[in-house]
Coordinates of C-alpha atoms in Angstrom, one line a residue:
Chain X
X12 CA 0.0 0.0 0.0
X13 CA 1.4 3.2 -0.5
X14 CA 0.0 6.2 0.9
X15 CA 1.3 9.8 0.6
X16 CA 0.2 13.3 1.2
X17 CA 2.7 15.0 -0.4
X18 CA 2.6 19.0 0.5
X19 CA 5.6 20.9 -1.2
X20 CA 5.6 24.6 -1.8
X21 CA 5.9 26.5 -5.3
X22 CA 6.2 29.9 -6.3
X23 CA 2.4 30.1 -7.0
X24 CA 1.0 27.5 -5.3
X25 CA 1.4 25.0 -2.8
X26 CA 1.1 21.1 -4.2
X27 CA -0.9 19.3 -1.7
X28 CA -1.9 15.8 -3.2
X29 CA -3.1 12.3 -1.0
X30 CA -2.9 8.9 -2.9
X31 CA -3.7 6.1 -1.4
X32 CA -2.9 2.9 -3.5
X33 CA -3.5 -0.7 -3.2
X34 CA -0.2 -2.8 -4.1
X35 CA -0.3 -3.8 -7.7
X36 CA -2.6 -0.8 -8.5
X37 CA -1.9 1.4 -11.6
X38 CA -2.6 5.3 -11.6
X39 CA -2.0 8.4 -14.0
X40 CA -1.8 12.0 -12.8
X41 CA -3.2 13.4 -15.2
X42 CA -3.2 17.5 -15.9
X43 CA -1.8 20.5 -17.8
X44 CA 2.7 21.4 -17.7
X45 CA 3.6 22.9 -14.2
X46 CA 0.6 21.8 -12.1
X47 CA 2.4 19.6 -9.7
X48 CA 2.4 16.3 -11.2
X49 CA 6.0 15.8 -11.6
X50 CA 6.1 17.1 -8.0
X51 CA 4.3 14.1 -6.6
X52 CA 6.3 12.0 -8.3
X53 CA 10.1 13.8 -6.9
X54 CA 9.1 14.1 -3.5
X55 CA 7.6 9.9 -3.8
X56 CA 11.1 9.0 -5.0
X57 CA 13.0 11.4 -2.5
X58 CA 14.9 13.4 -5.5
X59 CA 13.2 16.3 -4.0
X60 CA 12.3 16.6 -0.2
X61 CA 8.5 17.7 0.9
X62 CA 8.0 20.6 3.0
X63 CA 5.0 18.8 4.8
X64 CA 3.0 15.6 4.8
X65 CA 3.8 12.1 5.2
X66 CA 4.7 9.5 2.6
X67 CA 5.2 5.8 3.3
X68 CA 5.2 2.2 1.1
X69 CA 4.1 -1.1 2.7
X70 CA 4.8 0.0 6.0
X71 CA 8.5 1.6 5.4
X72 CA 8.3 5.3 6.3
X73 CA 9.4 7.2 3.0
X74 CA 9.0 10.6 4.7
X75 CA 9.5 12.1 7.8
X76 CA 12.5 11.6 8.3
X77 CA 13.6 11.5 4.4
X78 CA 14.5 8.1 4.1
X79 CA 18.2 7.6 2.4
X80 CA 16.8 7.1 -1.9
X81 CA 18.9 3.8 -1.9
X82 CA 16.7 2.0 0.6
X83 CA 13.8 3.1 -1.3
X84 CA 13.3 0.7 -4.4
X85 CA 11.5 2.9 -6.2
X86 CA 12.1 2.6 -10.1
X87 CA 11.6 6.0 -11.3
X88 CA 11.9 7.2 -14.9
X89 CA 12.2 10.8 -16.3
X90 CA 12.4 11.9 -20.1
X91 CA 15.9 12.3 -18.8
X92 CA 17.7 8.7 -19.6
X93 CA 20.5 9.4 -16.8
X94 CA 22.8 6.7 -18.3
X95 CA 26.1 6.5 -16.5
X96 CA 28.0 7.3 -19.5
X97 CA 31.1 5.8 -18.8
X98 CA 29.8 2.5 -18.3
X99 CA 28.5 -0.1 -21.1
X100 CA 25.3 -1.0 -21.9
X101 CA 24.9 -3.9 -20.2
X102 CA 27.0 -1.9 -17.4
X103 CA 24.3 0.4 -17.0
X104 CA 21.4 -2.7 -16.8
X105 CA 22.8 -4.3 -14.5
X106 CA 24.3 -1.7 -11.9
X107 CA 21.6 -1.8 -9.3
X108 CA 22.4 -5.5 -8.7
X109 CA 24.9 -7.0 -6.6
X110 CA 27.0 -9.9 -8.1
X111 CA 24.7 -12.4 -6.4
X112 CA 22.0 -11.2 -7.8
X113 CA 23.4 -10.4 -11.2
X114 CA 23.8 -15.0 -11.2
X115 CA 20.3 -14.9 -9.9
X116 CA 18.5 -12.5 -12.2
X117 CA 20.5 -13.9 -15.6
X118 CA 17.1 -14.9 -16.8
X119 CA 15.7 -11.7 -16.3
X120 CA 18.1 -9.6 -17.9
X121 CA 18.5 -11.7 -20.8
X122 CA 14.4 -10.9 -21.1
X123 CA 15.0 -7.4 -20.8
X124 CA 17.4 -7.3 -23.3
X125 CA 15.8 -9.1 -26.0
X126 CA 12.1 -8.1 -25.5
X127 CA 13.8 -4.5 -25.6
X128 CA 16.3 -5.0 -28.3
X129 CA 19.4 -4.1 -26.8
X130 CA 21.6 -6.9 -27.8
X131 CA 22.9 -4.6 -30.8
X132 CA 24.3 -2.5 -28.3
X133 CA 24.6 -4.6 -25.5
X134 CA 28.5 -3.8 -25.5
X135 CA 29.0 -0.2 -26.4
X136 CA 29.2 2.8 -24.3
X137 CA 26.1 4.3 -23.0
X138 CA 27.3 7.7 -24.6
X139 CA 27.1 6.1 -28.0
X140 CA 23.7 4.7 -28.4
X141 CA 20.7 6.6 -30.0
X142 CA 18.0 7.9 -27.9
X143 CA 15.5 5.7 -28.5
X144 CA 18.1 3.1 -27.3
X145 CA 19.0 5.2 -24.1
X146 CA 15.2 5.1 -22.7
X147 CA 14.9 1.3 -23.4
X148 CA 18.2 0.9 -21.5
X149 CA 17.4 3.4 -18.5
X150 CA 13.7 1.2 -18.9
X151 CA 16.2 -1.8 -18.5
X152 CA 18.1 -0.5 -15.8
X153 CA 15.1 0.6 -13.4
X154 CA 13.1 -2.6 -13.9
X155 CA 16.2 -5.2 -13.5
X156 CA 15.8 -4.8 -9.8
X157 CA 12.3 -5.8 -10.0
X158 CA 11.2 -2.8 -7.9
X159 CA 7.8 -2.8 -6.2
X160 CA 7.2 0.8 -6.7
X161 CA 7.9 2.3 -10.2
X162 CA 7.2 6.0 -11.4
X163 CA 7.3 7.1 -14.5
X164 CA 7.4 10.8 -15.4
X165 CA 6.8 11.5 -18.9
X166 CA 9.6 8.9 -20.0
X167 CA 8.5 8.9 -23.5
X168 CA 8.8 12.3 -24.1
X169 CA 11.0 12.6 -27.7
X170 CA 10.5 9.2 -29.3
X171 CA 8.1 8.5 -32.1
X172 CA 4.6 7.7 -32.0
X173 CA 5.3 3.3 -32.6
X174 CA 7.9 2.9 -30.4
X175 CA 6.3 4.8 -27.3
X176 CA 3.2 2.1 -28.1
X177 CA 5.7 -0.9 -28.3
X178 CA 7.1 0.7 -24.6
X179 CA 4.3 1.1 -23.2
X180 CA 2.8 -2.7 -24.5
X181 CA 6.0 -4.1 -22.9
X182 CA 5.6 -2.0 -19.4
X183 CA 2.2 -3.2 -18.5
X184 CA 3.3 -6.4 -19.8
X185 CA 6.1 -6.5 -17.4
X186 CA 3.5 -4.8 -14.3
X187 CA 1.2 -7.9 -14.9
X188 CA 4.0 -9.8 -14.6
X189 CA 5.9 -8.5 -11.9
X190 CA 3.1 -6.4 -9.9
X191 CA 4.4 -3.6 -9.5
X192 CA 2.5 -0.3 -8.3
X193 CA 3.0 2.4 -11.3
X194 CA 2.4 5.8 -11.0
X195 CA 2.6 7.4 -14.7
X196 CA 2.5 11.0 -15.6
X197 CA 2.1 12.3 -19.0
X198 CA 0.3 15.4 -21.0
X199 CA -0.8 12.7 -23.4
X200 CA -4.1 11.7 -22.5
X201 CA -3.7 8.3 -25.2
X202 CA -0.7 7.2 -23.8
X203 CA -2.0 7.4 -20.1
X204 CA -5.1 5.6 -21.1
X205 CA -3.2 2.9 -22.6
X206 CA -1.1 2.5 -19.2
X207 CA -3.6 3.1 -16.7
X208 CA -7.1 2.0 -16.0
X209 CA -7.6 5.2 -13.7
X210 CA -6.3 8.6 -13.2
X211 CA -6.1 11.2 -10.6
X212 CA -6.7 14.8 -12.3
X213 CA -4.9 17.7 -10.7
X214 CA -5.1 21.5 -11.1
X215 CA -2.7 23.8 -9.8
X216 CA -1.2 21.5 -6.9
X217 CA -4.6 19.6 -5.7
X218 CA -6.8 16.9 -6.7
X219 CA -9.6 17.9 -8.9
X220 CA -10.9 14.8 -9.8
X221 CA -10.1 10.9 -9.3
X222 CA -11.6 8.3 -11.5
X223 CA -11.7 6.0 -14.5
X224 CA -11.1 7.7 -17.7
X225 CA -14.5 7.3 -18.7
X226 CA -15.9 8.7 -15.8
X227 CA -13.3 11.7 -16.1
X228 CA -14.7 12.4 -19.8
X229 CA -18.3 11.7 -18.9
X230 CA -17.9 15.1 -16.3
X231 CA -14.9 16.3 -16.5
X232 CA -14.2 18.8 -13.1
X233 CA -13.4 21.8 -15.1
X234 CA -13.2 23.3 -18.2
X235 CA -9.5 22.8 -18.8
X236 CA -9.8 19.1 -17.4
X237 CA -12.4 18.6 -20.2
X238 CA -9.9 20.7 -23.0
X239 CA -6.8 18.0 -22.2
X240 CA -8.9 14.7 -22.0
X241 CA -10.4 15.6 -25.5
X242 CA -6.6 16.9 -27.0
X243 CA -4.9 14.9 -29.4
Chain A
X11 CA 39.0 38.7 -42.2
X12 CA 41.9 36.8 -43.6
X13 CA 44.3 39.7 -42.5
X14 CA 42.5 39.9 -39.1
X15 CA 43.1 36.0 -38.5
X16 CA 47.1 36.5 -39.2
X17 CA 47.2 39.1 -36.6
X18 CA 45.6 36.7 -34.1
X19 CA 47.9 34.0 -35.0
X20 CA 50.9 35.9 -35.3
X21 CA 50.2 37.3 -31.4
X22 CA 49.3 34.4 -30.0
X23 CA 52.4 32.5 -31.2
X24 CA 54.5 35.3 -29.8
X25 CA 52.3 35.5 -26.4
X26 CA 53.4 31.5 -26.6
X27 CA 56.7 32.0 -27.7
X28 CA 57.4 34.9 -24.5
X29 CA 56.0 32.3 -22.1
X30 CA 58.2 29.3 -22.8
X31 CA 61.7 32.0 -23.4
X32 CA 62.7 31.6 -20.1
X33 CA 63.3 27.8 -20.5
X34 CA 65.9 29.0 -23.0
X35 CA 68.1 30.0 -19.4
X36 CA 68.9 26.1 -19.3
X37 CA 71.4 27.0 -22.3
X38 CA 72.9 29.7 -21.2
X39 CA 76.5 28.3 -20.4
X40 CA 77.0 28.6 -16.6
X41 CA 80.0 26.9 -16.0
X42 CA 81.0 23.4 -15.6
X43 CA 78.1 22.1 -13.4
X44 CA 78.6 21.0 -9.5
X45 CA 76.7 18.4 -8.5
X46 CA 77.4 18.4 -4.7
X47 CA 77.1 22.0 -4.0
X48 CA 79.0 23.4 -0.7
X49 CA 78.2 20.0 1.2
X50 CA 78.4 16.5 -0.4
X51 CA 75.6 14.7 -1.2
X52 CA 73.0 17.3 -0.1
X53 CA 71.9 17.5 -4.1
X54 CA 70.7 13.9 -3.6
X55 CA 69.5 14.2 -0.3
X56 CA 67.2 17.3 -1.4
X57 CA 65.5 15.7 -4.5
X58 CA 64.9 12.4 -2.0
X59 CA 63.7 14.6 0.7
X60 CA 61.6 17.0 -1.7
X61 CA 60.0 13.2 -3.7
X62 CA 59.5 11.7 -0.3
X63 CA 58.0 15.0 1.7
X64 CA 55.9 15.9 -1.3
X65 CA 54.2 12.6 -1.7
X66 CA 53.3 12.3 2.0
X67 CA 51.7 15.9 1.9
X68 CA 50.3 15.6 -1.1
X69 CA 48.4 11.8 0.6
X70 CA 47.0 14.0 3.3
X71 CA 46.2 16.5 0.7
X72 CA 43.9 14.0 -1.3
X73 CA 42.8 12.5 2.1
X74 CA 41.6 15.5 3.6
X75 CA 40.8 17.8 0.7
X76 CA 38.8 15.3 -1.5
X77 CA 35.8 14.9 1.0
X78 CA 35.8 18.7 1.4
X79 CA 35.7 18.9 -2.3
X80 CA 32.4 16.7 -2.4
X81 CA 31.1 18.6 0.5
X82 CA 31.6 21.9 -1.4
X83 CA 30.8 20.7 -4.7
X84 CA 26.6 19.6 -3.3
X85 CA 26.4 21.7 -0.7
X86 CA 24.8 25.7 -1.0
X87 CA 23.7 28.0 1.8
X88 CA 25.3 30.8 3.8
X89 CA 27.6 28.2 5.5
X90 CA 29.3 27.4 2.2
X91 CA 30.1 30.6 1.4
X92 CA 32.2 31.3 4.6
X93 CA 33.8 28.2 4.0
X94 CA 34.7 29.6 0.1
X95 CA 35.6 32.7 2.0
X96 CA 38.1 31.2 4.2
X97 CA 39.4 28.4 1.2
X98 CA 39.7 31.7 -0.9
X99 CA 41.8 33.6 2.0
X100 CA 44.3 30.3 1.9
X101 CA 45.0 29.9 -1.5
X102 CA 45.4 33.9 -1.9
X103 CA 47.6 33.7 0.8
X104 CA 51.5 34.9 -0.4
X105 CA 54.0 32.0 0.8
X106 CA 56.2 33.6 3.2
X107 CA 53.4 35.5 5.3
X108 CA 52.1 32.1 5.5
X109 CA 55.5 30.8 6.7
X110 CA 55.8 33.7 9.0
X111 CA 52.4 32.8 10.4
X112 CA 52.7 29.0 10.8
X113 CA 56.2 29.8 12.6
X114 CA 54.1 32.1 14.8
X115 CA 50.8 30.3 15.6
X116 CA 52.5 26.2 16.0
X117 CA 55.8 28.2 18.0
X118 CA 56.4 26.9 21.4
X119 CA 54.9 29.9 22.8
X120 CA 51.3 28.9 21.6
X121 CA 49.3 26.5 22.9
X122 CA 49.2 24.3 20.2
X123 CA 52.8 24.6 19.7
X124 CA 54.1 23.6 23.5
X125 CA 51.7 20.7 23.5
X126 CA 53.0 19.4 20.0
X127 CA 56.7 20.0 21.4
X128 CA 55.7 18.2 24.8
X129 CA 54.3 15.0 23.1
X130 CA 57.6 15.2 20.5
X131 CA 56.7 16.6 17.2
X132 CA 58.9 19.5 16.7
X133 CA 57.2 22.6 14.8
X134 CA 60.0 23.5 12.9
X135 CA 63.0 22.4 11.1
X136 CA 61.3 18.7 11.0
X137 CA 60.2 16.6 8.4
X138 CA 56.3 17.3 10.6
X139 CA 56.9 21.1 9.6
X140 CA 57.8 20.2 6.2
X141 CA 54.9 17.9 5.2
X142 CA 52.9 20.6 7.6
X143 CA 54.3 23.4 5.9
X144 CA 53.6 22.1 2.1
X145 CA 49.8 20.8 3.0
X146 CA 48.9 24.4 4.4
X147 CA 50.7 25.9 1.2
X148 CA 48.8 23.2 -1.6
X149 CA 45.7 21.9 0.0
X150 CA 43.5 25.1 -0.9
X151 CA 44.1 24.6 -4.9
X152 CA 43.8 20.7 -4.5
X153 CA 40.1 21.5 -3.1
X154 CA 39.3 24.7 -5.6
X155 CA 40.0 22.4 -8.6
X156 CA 38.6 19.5 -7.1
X157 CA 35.3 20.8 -6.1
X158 CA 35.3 21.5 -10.2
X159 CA 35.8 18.3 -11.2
X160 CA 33.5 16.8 -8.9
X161 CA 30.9 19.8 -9.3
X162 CA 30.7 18.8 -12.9
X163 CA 29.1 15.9 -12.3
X164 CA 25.5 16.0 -12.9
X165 CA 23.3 15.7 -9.3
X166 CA 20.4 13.7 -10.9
X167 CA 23.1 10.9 -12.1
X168 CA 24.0 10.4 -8.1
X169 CA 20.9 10.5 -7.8
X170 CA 19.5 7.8 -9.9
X171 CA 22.5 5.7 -9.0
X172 CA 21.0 6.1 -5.3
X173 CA 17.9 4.9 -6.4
X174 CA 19.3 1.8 -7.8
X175 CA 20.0 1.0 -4.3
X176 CA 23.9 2.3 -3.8
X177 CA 24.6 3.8 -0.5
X178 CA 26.3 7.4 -0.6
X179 CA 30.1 6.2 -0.7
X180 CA 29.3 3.0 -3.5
X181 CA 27.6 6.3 -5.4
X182 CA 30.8 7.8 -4.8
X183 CA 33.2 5.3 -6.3
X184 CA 31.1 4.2 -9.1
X185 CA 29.6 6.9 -10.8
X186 CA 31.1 10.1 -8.8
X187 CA 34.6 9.5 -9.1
X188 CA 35.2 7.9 -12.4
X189 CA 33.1 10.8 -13.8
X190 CA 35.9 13.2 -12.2
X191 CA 38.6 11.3 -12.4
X192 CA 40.1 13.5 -14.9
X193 CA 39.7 16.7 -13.1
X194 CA 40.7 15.3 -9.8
X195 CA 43.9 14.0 -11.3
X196 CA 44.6 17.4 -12.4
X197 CA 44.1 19.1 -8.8
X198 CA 46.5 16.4 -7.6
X199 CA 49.1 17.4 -9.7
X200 CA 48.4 21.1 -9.1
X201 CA 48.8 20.4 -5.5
X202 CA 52.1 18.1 -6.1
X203 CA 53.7 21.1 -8.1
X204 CA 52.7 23.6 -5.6
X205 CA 53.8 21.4 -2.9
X206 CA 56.9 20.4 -4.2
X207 CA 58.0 23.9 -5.9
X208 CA 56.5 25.7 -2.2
X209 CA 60.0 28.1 -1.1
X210 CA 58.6 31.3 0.7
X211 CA 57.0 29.3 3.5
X212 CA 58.9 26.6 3.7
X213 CA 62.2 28.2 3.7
X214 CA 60.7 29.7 7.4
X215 CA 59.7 26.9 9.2
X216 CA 61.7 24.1 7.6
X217 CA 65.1 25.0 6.7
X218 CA 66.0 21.9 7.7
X219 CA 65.4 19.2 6.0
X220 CA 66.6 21.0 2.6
X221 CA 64.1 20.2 -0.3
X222 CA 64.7 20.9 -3.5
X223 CA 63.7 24.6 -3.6
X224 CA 65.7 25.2 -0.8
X225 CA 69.2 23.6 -1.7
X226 CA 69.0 25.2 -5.4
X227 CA 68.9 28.8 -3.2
X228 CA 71.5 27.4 -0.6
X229 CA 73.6 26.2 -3.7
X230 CA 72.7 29.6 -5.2
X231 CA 74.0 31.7 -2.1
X232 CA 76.9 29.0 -1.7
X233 CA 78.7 28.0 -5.0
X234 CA 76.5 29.8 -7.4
X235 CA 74.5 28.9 -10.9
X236 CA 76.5 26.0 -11.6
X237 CA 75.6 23.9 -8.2
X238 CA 72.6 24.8 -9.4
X239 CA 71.7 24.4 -12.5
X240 CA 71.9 20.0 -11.8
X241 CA 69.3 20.6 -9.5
X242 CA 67.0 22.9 -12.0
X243 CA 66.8 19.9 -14.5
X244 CA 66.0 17.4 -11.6
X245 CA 63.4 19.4 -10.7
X246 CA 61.7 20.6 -13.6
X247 CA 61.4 16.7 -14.4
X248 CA 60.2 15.9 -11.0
X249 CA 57.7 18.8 -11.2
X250 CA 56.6 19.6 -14.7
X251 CA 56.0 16.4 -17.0
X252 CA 53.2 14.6 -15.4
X253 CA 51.1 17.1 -14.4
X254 CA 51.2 18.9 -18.1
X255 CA 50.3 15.8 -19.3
X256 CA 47.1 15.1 -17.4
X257 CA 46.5 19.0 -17.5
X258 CA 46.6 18.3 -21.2
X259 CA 44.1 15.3 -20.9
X260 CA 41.5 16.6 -19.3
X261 CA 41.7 19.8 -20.9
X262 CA 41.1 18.1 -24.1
X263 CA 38.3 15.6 -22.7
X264 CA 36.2 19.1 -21.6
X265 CA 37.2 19.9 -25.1
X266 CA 35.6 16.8 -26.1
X267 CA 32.3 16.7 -23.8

């Protein structure tokens, strides 16, 4: 279960969002550039700390205190790839595990990298590979450790229109499969849809609305809401 | 344009060509060269002193100055900039004030100084004050260039390294470090030819035992340019290849990046 209030202050407006989510579940915060969303997401994986509220997954206390980000095991995406670029490819997929469980998880890694195509590239440098083939291998990277909680925050930003589908097929693929919770934020109404049955609408750093995405086009809560569900 | 470009090669290669002229002293005849100076063996024992010395201060430089560096590089807030204040004041510090004032604040007359004397480590003419002496003098530009190197490693790839489940000092040795490498190499040998080429203060509190700066200038005083010049060449190799090499390196890989 993982349930947050996440209260963090910005210039205009104070973000103050409460999710509550069953293990397994899968959720989109959904909403216009710069209302929060992103936000949530920081302060859930401890890149940025809250300035109120309390945040905690299946019992561990994620904030207060701020818990140390490596005993977290969150998987958390940005459209930033983050590849260590002095490491290989298979380097970088493999660097969250410890040499036990890099023997262990062979299996699992050797999915990863076919169902994601990386054997071309399996060798070279991470500064080398295209950028399709950097957000497949940070993809890679975040789910080898098989992490219960996984955030994406628009991770598909810059890559053409098939392979974000193929992506996306394979991630909720690879949630059925592994059960993770997934958090997914995106402007792209299609794209969350496809990901999530449900979404959690938020305007200017509060929840406006909380539903399926049929309910949320049936009556959307405001006129903006209704503008993004229906943009293409 | 094409006249305009000449002009701008034409000065830099004389800026270039002004900066390297004084290297053209090593042929100037001097004499037949002395190797021993006023005192036997004293050449020797200078460049072994000066090799050894410099390598120990320049271990507690790294030891001491690289987790200050890290501190420095992540850290912002009012409490930083004190601590650049006082970094700042060091490096800006000319050598022989500093030598005046190490002489004066670890002298047996301070606190600090009688209890150091009482539990046997002499505050000057020792191989302590030495090492001391050179760490005070090269520790501030190990940290400035540094904090650089290690500044110019991008937070968010800590971060997500964090997030993979590596403690702080794992984080540190596998992404941190090999991304600074570079840059830290080249405020080591900063602070090994400061350290090693440091006169004005060390000519104060350690006159004894003679590195290399100070025996050329004893020799100098002594016998004169041709009990010197032996020395020069010794330690314009101990000093000068290395370091211009890795300076090269990493100037080319931010070249490069």
């Amino acid at each position: 279960m993982l349930e947050a209030h996440v209260v963090r202050k910005r210039r205009t407006f104070t973000v103050d969002v409460r999710l509550n989510l069953v293990d397994g579940s899968k959720v989109a915060l959904f909403g216009a550039s710069g209302e929060g969303k992103s936000t949530v997401l920081s302060c859930i994986a401890g890149i940025e700390p809250p300035d109120g509220g309390e945040i905690s997954f299946r019992g561990r206390k994620f904030f207060p205190p701020p818990m140390p980000l490596h005993e977290r095991a969150v998987g958390y995406l940005t459209q930033q790839d983050l590849l260590f670029p002095h490491l290989s490819v298979e380097q970088n997929v493999r660097f969250g595990l410890s040499r036990e469980q890099q023997q262990f998880e062979r299996d699992w890694i050797d999915e990863l990298r076919a169902r994601l195509d990386l054997g071309p590239v399996w060798r070279a440098r991470a500064r080398q590979i295209s950028g399709g083939q950097a957000r497949r291998v940070a993809i890679a990277r975040m789910l080898a450790r098989r992490p219960p909680l996984v955030l994406l925050d628009e991770p598909f930003t810059g890559l053409d229109y098939p392979t974000i589908l193929e992506l996306v097929d394979d991630l909720i693929t690879w949630q059925a499969a592994l059960g993770f919770t997934l958090i997914a934020v995106d402007h792209r109404p299609e794209i969350l849809r496809r990901l999530c049955p449900r979404a959690i609408a938020i305007e200017r750093g509060v929840v406006v609305q909380e539903g399926t995405w049929e309910e949320l086009s049936a009556s959307p809560a405001s006129a903006a809401l209704a503008r993004l569900l229906t943009a293409r | 344009m094409r006249i305009g470009r000449s002009i701008e090669r034409i000065a830099m290669a004389a800026f270039a060509i002004a900066l390297i002229y004084p290297l053209a002293g090593l042929l100037v005849p001097v004499g037949r060269w002395d190797w021993n100076g006023s005192m036997p063996g004293a050449t020797a024992d200078s460049v072994r002193i000066s090799i050894v010395l410099t390598t120990l201060a320049l271990v507690v430089d790294v030891i001491i100055g690289t987790p200050v560096a890290w501190w420095m590089a992540r850290r912002h807030g009012p409490d930083r900039i004190v601590y650049d204040a006082i970094l700042l004041l060091q490096v800006l510090m000319p050598p022989i004030a500093l030598g005046i004032l190490l002489s004066l604040s670890f002298g047996p007359t301070t606190a600090i100084g009688a209890w150091l004397m009482k539990i046997g480590v002499p505050t000057s003419n020792s191989a302590t004050a030495f090492v001391a002496t050179q760490v005070y003098a090269s520790i501030g530009y190990y940290v400035v260039a540094a904090r650089a190197a290690l500044a110019a490693v991008p937070r968010q790839l800590e971060q997500t390294a964090g997030l993979l489940g590596l403690p702080p000092w794992r984080v540190f040795w596998r992404v941190t470090f090999p991304l600074a490498r570079l840059g830290i190499a080249a405020a080591v040998s900063l602070a090994w030819v400061r350290a090693l080429g440091e006169f004005g203060a060390v000519v104060i509190t350690a006159y004894y035992p003679s590195g290399m700066p100070v025996q050329m200038w004893v020799n100098l005083q002594d016998t004169g340019l041709p009990a010197v010049m032996p020395l020069l060449i010794i330690f314009l190799l101990t000093a000068l290849p290395l370091p211009w090499l890795i300076h090269l390196m990493a100037q080319n890989r931010a070249a490069r990046a």
